[in-house]
XYZ file of C-alpha atoms in Angstrom:
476
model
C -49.074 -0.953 -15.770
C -45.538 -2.290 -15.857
C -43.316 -0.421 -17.363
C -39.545 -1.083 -18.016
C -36.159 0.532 -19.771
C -34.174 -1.715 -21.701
C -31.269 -0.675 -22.600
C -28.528 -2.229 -24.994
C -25.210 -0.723 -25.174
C -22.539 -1.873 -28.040
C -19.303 0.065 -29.270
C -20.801 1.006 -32.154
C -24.309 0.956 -31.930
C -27.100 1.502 -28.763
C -30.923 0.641 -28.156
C -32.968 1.182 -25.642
C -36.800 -0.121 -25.943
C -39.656 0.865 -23.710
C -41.739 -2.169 -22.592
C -45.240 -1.800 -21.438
C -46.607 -5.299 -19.434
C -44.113 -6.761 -21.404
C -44.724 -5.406 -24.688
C -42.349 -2.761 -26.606
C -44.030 -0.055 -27.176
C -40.666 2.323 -27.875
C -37.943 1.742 -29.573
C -34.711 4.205 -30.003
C -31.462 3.953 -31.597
C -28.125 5.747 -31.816
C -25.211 4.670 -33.796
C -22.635 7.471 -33.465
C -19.546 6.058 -34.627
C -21.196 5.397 -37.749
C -22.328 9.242 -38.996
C -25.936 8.252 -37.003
C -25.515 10.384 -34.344
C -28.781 11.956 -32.614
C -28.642 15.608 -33.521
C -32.113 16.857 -32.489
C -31.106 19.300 -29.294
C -28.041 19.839 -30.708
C -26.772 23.685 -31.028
C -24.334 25.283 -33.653
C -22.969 28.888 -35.100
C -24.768 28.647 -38.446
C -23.949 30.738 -41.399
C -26.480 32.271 -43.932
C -25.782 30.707 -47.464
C -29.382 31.853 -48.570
C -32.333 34.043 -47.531
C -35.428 32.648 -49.778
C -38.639 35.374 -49.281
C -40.845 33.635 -51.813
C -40.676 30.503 -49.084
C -40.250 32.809 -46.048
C -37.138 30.747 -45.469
C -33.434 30.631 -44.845
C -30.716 27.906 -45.285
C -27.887 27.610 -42.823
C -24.733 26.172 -42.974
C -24.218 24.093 -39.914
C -20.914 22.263 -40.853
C -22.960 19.215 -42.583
C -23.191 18.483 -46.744
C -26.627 19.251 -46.563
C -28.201 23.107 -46.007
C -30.408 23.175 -42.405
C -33.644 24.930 -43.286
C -34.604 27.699 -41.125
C -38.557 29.048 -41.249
C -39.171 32.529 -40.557
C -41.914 31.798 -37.297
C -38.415 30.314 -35.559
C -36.328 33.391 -36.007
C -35.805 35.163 -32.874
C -36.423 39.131 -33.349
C -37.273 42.037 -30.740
C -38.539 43.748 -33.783
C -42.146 43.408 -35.105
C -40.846 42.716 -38.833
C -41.877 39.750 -40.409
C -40.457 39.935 -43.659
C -37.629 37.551 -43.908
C -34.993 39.396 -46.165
C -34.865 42.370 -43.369
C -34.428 39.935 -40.539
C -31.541 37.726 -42.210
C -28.645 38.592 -43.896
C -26.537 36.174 -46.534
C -23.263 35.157 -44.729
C -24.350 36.516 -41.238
C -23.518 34.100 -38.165
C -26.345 33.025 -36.218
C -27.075 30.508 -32.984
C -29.148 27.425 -34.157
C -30.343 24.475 -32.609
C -31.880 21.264 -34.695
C -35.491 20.822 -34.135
C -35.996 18.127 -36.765
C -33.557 15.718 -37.951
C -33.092 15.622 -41.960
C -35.625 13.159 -43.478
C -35.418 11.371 -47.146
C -34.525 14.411 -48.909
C -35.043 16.879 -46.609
C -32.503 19.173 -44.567
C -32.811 19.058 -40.264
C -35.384 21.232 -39.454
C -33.346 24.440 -37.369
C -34.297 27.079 -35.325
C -33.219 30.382 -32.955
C -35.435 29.530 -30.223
C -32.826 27.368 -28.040
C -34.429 25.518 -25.163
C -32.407 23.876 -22.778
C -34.069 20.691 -21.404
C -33.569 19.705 -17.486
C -35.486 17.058 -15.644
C -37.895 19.792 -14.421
C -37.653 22.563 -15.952
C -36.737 23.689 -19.716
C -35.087 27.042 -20.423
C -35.811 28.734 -23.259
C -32.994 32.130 -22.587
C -34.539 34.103 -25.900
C -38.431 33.124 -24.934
C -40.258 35.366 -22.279
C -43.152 32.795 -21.875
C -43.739 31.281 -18.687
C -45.528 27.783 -18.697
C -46.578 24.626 -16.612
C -47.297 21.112 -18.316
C -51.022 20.776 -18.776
C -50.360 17.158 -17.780
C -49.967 18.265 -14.299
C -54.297 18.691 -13.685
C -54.504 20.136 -10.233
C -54.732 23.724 -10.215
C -52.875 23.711 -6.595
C -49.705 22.379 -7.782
C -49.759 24.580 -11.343
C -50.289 27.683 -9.044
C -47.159 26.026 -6.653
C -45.051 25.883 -9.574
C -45.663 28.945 -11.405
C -45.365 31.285 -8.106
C -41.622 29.036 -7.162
C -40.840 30.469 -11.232
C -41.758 33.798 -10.684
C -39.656 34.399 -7.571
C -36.863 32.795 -9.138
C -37.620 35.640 -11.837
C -35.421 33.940 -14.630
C -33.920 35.528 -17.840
C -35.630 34.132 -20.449
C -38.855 31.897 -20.182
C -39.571 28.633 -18.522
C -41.658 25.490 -18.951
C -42.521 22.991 -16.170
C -42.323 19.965 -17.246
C -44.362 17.442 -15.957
C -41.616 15.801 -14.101
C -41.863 18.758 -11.469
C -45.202 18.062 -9.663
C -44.537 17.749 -6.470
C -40.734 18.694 -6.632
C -39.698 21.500 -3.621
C -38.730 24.561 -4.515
C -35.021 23.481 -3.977
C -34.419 21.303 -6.737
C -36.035 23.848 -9.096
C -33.427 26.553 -7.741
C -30.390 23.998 -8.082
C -31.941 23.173 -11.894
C -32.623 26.717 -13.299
C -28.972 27.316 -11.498
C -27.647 24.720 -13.757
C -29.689 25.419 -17.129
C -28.603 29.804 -16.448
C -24.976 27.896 -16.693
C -24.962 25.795 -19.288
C -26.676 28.339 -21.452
C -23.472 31.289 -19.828
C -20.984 28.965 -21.432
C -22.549 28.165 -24.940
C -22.763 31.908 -25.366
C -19.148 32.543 -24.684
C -18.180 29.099 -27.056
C -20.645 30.723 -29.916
C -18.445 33.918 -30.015
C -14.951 31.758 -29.724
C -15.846 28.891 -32.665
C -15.932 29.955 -36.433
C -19.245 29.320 -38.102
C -20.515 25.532 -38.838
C -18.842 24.291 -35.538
C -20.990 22.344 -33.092
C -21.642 24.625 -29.831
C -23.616 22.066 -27.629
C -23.971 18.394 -28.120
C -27.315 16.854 -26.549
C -26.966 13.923 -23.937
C -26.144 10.727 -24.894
C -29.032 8.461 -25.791
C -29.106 6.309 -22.373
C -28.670 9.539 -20.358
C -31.546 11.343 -22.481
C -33.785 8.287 -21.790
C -32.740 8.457 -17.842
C -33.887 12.394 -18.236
C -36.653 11.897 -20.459
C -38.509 8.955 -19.748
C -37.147 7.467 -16.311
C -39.817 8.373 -13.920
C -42.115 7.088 -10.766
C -44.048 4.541 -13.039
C -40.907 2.771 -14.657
C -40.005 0.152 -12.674
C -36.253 -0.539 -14.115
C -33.747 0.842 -16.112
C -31.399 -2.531 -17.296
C -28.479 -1.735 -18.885
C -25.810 -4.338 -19.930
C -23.430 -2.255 -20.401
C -21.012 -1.797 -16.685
C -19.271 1.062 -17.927
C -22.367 2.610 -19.223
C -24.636 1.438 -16.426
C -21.902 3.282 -13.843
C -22.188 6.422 -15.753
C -25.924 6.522 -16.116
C -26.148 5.496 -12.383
C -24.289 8.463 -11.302
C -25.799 10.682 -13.092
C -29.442 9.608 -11.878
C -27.725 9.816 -8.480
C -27.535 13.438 -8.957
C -30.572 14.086 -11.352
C -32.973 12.331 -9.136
C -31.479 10.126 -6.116
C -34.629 8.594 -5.186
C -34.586 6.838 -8.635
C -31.216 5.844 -9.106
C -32.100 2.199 -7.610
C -33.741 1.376 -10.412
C -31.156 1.411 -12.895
C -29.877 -1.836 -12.486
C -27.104 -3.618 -14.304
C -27.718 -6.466 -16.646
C -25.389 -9.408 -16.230
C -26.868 -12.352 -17.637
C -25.555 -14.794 -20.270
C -28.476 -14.348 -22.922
C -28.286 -11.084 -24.851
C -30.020 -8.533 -23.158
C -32.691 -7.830 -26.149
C -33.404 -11.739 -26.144
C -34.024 -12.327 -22.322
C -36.958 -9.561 -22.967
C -37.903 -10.451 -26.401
C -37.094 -7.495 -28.030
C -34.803 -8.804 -30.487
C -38.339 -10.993 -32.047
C -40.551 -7.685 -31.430
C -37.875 -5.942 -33.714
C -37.460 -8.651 -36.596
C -41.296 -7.746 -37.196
C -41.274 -4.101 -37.465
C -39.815 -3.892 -41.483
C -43.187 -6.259 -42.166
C -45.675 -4.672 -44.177
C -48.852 -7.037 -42.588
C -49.648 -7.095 -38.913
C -52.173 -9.729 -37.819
C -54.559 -8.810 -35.300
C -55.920 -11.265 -32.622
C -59.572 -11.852 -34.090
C -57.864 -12.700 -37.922
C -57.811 -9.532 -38.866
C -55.101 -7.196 -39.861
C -53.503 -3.745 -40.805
C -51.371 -3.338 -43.628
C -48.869 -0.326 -43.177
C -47.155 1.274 -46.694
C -44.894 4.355 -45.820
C -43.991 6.988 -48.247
C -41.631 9.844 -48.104
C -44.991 12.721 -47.602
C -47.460 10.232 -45.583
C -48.295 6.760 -44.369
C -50.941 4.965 -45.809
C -52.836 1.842 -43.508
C -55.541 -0.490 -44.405
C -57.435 -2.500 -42.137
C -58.785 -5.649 -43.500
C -61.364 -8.386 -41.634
C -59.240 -11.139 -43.322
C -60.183 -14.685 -41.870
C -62.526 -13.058 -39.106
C -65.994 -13.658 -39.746
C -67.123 -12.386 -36.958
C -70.871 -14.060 -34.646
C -73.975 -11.874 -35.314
C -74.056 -9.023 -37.889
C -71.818 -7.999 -40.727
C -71.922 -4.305 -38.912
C -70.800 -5.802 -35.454
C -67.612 -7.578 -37.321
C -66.534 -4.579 -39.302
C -66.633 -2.588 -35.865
C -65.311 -5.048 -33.648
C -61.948 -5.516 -36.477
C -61.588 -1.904 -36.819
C -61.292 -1.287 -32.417
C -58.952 -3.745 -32.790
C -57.200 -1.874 -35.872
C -57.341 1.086 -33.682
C -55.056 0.141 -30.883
C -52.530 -1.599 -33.202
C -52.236 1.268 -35.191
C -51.647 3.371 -31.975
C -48.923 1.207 -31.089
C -47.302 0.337 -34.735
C -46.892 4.217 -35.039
C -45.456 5.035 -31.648
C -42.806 1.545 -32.153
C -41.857 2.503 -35.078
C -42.047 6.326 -35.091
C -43.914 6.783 -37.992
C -44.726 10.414 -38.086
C -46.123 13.079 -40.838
C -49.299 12.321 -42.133
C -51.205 9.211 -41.668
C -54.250 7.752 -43.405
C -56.269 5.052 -42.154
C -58.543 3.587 -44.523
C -61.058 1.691 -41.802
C -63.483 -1.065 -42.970
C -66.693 1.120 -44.041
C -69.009 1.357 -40.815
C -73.227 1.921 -41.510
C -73.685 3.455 -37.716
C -72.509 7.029 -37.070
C -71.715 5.711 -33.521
C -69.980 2.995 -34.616
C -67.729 5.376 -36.508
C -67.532 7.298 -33.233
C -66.632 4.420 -31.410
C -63.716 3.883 -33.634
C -62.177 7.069 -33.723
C -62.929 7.155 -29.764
C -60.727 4.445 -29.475
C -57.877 5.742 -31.770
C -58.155 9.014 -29.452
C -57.482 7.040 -26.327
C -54.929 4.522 -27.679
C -52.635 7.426 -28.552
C -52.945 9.112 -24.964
C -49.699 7.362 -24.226
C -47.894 8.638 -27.057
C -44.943 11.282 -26.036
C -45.562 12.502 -30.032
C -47.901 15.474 -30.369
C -50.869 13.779 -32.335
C -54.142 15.136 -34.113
C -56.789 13.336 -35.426
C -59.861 14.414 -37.610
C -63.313 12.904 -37.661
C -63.582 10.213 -40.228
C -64.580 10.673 -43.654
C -67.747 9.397 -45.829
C -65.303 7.065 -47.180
C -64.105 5.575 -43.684
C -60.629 7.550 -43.877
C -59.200 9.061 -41.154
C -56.609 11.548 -41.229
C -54.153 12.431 -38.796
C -50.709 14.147 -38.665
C -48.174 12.682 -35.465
C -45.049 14.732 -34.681
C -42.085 13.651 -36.598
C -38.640 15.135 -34.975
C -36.223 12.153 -36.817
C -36.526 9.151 -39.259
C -39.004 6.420 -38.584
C -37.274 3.375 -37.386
C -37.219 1.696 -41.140
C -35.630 4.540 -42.667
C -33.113 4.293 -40.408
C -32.517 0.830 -40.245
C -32.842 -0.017 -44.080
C -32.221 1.809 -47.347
C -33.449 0.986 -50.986
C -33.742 -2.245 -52.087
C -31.082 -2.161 -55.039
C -32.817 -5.370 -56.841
C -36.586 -3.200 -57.171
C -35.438 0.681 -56.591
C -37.738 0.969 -53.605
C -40.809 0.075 -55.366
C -41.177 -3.375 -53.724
C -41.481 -5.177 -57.232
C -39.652 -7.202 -60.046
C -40.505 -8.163 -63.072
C -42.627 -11.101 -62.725
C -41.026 -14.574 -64.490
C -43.037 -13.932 -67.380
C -41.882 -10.154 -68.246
C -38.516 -11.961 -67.691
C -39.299 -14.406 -70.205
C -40.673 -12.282 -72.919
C -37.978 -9.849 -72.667
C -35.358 -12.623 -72.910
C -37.310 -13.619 -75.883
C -37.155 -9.812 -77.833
C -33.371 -9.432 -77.080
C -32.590 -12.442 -78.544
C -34.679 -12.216 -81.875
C -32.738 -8.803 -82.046
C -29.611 -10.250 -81.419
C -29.645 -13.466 -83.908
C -32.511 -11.242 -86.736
C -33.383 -14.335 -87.818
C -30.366 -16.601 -88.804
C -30.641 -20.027 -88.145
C -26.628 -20.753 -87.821
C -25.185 -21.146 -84.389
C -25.024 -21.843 -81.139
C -27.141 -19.866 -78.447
C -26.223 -19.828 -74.618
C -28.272 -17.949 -71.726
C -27.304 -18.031 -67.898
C -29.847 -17.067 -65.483
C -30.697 -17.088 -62.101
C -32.555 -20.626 -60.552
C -36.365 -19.785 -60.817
C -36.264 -17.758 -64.030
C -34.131 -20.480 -65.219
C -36.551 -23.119 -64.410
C -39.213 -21.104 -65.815
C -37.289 -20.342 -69.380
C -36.416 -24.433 -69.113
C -40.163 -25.649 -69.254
C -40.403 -23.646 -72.464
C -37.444 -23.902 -73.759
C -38.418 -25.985 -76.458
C -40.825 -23.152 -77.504
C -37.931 -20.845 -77.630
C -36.118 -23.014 -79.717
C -38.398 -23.099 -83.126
C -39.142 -19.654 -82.520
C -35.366 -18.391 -82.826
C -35.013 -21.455 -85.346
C -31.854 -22.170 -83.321
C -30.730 -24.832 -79.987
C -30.175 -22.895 -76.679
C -28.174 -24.232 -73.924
C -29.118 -22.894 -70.421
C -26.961 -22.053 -67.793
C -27.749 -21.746 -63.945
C -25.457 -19.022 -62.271
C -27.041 -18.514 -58.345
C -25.186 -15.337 -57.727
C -26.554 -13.166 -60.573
C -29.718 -11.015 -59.484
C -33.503 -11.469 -60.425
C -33.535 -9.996 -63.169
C -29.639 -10.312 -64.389
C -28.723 -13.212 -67.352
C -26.373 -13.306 -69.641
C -26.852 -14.036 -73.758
C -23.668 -15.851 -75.555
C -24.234 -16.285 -79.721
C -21.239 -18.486 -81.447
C -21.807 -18.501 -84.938
């Protein structure tokens, strides 16, 4: 599989998408400068405002508007007490870092347990667990790894990412060196700052991804950025040299996103329908609590049985969904309502499918067996915003419901107001100014309107008023 980083870097704004044989699979966004700064990672001196035991929870003041919600499973304690009033106390200072950011109406997500993220290693100082990816399978290497942790015999625990297999024991001594550091001087800033101040800030977005995601199997990292390409270069250079010639700059005259065809891939993501390739397609409806899809056979009418249609549309259902909900970071919980299967194994099949299109997935993902009704449920990490909360807010013309009030409602309301307004008189002159398609619609019956208000309207065409604006003038 090809796989490629492409990164777009603006003053105010930067997006990076992760292309699989072409296709974006990934999309991320930061726009700092504009209060949309990445804060998951992200480490502060919280105060208590409130300690809540009928919710086991505690809000901390982090410097932000909005409360960051603490639960009591991420409080940090030597003791064995798990009542949440004699662990926290209103107005004490505590270390936090943001494990989810806020969502709709929801605080970010905080906790005690810091973890301190290298390219092979993560540090967790108040942790004493010791652990190796399970992605790394051969039980050589895990028994390599773990043995080069325990002679380092760190202060706090460690997990090996899966970045580390075959890494010497070298670079693992220079990392943990650097991560015991790091960690050294955000203790000594946490006892300098007064409470709500920012302690740590993560990486920047293109040096996360270089961290993160830049590995053997990623052919390039284009930037198009020079300033930001030098800066990421250098500090692959010193993260992991062999790598650092595939971060290449981009210096063509097309946009970067259109070259790769990003910018197309993106216009479709706020689209409620997604055809599949047979005729078939998905609809996807989020809500603030869960996402709801439905898989339809549309045009496809399949070339043997009714059973072999359904099955084949609903594989192909599968692996969109996978993809939809990794592009555009749908997480929480998800409901699939598949096309209703007779065969058990057809049903397996499915669900098979959905298993192994996810496998790519850097989300933590659980699905359950589908239901009599051909639902299946299943929850996908969500650490920030999907991509269309972020990139679009309520529509101000329908409230976020997706709906007017058809031409008719228009019409008949139109119609109430002004046998309210004139009660009947006959005398004077009536004007209404509308928008173009409910005024063409109130035109073809105007005449209608007319004898029933016993009065002659004149209508008026005003393109900049709203669907369902208008304006009623009476001169007597």
């Amino acid at each position: 599989m090809k796989k490629e980083i492409i990164a777009n870097v603006m003053p105010e704004e930067t997006r990076v998408a992760v292309l699989e044989d072409g296709h974006q699979v990934e999309f991320l966004l930061a726009r700092p400068a504009l209060g949309m700064a990445k804060l998951v990672g992200n480490i502060y001196k919280g105060r208590i405002e409130n300690v809540l035991p009928g919710i086991s929870s505690a809000f901390i003041n982090v410097g932000y508007d909005k409360n960051a919600y603490l639960y009591v499973t991420d409080i940090v304690s030597n003791e064995k007490e798990r009542h949440i009033e004699k662990m926290l106390q209103r107005g004490d200072s505590i270390m936090v870092q943001v494990a989810k950011e806020a969502i709709g109406t929801k605080g970010m997500k905080v906790t005690m347990d810091i973890s301190l993220p290298g390219r092979f290693l993560i540090y967790m100082p108040k942790s004493e667990h010791v652990g190796v990816s399970k992605n790394i399978e051969s039980a050589q290497e895990r028994d390599r790894l773990k043995k080069i942790i325990d002679d380092l015999n760190p202060t706090g625990g460690v997990i090996v990412r899966t970045e580390a297999e075959g890494a010497d024991e070298r670079e693992l001594r220079r990392e943990m060196r650097y991560l015991v550091r790091l960690w050294e001087g955000i203790q000594k800033k946490f006892d300098a700052v007064s409470p709500g101040s920012l302690i740590h800030r993560e990486l920047g977005l293109t040096f996360q991804v270089a961290r993160d995601l830049l590995t053997e199997d990623v052919q390039v990292f284009m930037i198009d950025n020079p300033e930001e390409y030098k800066d990421v270069k250098g500090f692959v250079e010193m993260l992991a040299p062999e790598l650092a010639g595939r971060v290449q700059h981009y210096s063509g005259k097309i946009p970067i996103f259109q070259a790769y065809g990003i910018e197309q891939a993106l216009s479709k993501v706020r689209q409620q329908r997604i055809d599949l390739p047979s005729g078939g397609y998905i609809i996807i409806q989020e809500a603030e609590s869960l996402c709801a899809i439905d898989v339809n056979t549309g045009k496809f009418i399949g070339h043997k049985s009714q059973e072999e249609t359904v099955t084949a549309t609903n594989l192909e259902a599968a692996a969109e969904v996978a993809q939809q909900l990794r592009l555009r970071n749908i997480g929480g919980i998800i409901v699939i309502d598949f096309i209703d299967m007779r065969r058990r194994r057809n049903q397996y099949k499915v669900v098979d499918a959905l298993h192994q299109a996810t496998k790519r997935d850097r989300a933590k993902i659980k699905i359950l067996p589908i239901t009599r009704l051909g639902l299946v449920e299943m929850t996908r990490e969500r650490k920030r915003e999907s991509m269309l909360s972020l990139i679009t807010e309520t529509c101000q013309e329908c409230n976020g419901s997706g709906h007017v009030l058809s031409k008719e409602s228009l019409y008949l309301r139109l119609q109430k107001q002004i046998i309210d307004l004139t009660r009947g008189r006959a005398d004077g002159r009536l004007q209404i100014t509308l928008p173009p398609q409910v005024g063409d619609f109130v035109r073809e019956r105007k005449d209608r309107l007319e004898k029933m208000i016993r009065r002659s309207v004149a209508l008026r065409i005003d393109a900049t008023l709203s669907w369902e604006d208008y304006r009623i003038e009476i001169n007597s």
